[in-house]
Structures are given as C-alpha cells and as structure tokens.
PDB file of C-alpha atoms in Angstrom:
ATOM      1  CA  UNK U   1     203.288   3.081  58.315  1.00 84.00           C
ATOM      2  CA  UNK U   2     203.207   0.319  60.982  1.00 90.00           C
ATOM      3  CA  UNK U   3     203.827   1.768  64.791  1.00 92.00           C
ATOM      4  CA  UNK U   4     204.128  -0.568  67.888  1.00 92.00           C
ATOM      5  CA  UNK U   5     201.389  -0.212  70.615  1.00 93.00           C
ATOM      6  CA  UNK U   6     200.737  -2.085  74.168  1.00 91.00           C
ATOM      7  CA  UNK U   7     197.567  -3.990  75.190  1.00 91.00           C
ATOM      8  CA  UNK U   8     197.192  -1.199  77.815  1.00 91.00           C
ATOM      9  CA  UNK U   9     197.421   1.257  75.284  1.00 92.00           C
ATOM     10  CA  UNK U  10     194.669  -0.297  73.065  1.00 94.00           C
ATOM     11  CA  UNK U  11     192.321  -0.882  75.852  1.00 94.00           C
ATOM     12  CA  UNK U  12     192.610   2.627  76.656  1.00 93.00           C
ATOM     13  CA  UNK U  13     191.851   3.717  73.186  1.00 94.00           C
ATOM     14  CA  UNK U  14     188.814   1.586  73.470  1.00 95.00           C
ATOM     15  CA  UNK U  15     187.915   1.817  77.158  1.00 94.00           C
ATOM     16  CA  UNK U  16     188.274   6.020  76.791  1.00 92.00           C
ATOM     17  CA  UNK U  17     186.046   5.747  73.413  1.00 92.00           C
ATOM     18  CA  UNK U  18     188.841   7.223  70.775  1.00 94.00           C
ATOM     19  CA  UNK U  19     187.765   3.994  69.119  1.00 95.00           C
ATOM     20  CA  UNK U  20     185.155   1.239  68.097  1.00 96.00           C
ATOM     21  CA  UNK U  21     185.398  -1.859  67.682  1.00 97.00           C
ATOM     22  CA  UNK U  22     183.981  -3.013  63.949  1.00 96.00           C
ATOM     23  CA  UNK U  23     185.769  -6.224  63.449  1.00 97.00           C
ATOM     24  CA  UNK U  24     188.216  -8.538  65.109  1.00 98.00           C
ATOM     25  CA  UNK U  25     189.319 -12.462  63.585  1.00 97.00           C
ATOM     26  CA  UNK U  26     191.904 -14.631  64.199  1.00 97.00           C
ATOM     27  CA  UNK U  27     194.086 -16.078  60.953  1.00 98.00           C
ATOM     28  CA  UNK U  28     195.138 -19.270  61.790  1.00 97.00           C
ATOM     29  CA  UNK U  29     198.887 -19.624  59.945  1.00 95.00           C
ATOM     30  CA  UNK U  30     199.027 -23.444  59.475  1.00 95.00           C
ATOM     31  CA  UNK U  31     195.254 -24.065  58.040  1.00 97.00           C
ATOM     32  CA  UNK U  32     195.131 -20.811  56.776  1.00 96.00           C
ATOM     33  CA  UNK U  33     191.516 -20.195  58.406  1.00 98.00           C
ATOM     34  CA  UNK U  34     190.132 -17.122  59.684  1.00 98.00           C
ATOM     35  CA  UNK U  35     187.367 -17.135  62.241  1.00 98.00           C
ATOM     36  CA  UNK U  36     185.575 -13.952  63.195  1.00 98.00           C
ATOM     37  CA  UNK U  37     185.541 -12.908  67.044  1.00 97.00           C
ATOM     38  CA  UNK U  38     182.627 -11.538  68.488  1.00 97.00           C
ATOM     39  CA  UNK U  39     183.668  -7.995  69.606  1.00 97.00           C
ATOM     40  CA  UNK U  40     182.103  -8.028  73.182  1.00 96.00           C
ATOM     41  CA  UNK U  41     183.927 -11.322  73.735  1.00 97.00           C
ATOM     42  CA  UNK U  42     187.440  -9.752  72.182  1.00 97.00           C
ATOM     43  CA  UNK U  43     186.284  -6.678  74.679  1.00 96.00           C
ATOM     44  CA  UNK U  44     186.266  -8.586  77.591  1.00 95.00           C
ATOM     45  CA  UNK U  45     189.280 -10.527  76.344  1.00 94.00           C
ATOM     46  CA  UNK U  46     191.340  -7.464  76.329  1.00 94.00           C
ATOM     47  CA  UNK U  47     189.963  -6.254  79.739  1.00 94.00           C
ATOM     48  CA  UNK U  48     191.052  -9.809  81.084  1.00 93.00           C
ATOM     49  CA  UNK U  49     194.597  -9.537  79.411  1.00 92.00           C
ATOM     50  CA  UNK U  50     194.886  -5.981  81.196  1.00 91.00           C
ATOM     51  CA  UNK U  51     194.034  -7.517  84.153  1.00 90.00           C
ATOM     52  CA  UNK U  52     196.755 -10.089  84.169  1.00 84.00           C
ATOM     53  CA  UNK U  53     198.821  -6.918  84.251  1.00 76.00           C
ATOM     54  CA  UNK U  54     202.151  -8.970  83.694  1.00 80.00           C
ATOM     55  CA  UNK U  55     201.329 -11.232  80.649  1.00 81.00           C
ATOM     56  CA  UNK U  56     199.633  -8.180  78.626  1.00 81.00           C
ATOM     57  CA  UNK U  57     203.090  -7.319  77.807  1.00 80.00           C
ATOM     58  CA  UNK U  58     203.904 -10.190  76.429  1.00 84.00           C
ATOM     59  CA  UNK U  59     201.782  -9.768  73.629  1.00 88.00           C
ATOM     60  CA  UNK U  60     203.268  -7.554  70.284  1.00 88.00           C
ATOM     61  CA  UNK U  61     200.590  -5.607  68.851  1.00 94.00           C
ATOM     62  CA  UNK U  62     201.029  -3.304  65.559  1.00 94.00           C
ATOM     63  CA  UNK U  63     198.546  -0.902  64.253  1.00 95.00           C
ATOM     64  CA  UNK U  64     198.698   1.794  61.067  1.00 94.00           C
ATOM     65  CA  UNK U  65     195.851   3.876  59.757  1.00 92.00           C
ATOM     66  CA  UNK U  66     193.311   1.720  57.230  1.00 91.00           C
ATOM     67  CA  UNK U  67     194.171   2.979  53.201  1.00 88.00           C
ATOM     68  CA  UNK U  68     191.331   2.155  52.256  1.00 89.00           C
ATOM     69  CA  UNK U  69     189.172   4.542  54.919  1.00 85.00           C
ATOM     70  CA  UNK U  70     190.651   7.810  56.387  1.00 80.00           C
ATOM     71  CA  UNK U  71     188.297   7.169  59.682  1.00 89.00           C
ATOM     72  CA  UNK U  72     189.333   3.434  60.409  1.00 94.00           C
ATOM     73  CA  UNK U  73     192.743   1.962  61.916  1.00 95.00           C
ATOM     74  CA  UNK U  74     194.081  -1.955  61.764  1.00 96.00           C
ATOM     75  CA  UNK U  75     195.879  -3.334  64.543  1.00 96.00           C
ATOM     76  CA  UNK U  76     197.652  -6.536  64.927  1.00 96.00           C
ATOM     77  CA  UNK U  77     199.144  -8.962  66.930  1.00 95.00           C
ATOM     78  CA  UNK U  78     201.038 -12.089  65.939  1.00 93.00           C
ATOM     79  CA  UNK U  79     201.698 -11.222  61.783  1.00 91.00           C
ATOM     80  CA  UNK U  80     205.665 -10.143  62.582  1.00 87.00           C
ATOM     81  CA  UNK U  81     206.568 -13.380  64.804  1.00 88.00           C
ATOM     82  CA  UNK U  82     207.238 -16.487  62.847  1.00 90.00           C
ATOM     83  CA  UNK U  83     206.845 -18.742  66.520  1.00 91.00           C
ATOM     84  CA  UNK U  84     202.702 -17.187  66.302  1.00 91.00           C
ATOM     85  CA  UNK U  85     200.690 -19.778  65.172  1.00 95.00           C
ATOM     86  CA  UNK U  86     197.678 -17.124  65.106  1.00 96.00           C
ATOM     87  CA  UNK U  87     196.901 -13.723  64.164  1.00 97.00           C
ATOM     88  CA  UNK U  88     194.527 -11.455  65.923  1.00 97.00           C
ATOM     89  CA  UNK U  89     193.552  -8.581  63.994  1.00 97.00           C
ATOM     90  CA  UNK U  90     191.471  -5.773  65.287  1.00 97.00           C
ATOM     91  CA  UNK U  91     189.395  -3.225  62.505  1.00 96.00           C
ATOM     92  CA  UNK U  92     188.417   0.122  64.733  1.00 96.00           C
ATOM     93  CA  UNK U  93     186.795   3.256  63.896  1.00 95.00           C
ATOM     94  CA  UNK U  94     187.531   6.584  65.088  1.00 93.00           C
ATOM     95  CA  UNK U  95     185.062   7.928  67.303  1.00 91.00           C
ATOM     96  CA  UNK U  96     183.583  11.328  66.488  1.00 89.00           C
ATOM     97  CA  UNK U  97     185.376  14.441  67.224  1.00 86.00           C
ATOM     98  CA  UNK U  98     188.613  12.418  67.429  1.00 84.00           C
ATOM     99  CA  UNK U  99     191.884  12.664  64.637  1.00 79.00           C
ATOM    100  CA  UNK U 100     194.315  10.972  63.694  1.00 79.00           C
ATOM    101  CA  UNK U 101     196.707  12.827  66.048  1.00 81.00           C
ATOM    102  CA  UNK U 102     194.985  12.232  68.858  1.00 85.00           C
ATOM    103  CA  UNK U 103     194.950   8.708  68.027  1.00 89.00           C
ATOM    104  CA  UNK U 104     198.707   8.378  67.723  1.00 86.00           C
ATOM    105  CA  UNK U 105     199.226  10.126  71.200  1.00 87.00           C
ATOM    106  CA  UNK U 106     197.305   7.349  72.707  1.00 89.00           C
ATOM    107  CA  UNK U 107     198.388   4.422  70.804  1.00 91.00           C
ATOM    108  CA  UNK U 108     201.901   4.912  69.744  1.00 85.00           C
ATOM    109  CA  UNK U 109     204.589   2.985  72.057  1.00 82.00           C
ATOM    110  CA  UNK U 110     207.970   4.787  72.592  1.00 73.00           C
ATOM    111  CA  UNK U 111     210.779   3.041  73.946  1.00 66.00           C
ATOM    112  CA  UNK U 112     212.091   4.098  77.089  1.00 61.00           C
ATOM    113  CA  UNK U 113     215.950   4.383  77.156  1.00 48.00           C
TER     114      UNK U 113
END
C-alpha cells in the first residue's frame, strides 16, 4: 500500500540509519529513459533540498514496502503528477535491527487538521 512521506522525513530515515540507500534513477516520462543516480550525489541532493527548508515541501514523495523483498522499501516522487516530467525513485534497505514498524513511524506523513 502506497503512504505519503516528506523530504524531511526521508532524510531522517537515511540521515538516522533506519535505511540504505541501494538504488536511486530518474524515469524521464517523454523519452521514456531512465538514468541511474549515484547515491552519494542523490545523498547530498536530499541534504541540499532539506536545506532549502521551504522548497523540500514542494516535492510529493510516496513510498510502500518492496513485494518482491520483505527487507527493502520503494519510494517515489513525481509517478502521481501528470505536470512531472521526471520520476525519482529511491530503492532502500532496512538497516539491521530495524522493522517495518519502526519504519512507518518515521516515514509515514499524517495530515494535520
């Protein structure tokens, strides 16, 4: 099942080692390319994005558990909005000692009423 996350709420997954890196690309809609990103570089892309404090909320990012591998989550950013010319899609693994509840706790965005 799909959940909504924030930027800031990825990093910290990341930054507070609930999760690795393994894989990030960007699909590119209109020549239907994908191009792998180097994970230090989509690191230190994220870090910047935080940074900018007001535009990392501009970006959308969805993640669910991987189907395929009980350890491993898939988050994205840009497959739901039809005015996204790319998508960024991040493959992580859970770090040792780590489930997925304590995943979801971190990563899951509520909406404040």
């Amino acid at each position: 099942m799909r959940r909504r996350t924030t930027t800031q709420k990825l990093q910290q997954a990341i930054t507070n080692n609930l999760l690795h890196i393994v894989k990030a690309e960007v699909y590119y809609k209109t020549s239907r390319k994908t191009e792998t990103i180097d994970t230090d570089k989509f690191k230190d892309s994220l870090d910047f994005l935080c940074e900018s404090d007001v535009f990392a909320d501009f970006v959308d990012w969805h993640y669910e558990r991987n189907i395929s591998a009980k350890d491993e989550y898939i988050l994205d950013s840009g497959a739901m909005n039809p005015y996204s010319e790319n998508v960024v899609t991040v493959y992580l693994r859970v770090a040792d000692g780590m489930n997925g509840e304590d995943i979801d706790r971190t990563l899951l965005f509520l909406e404040e009423e």
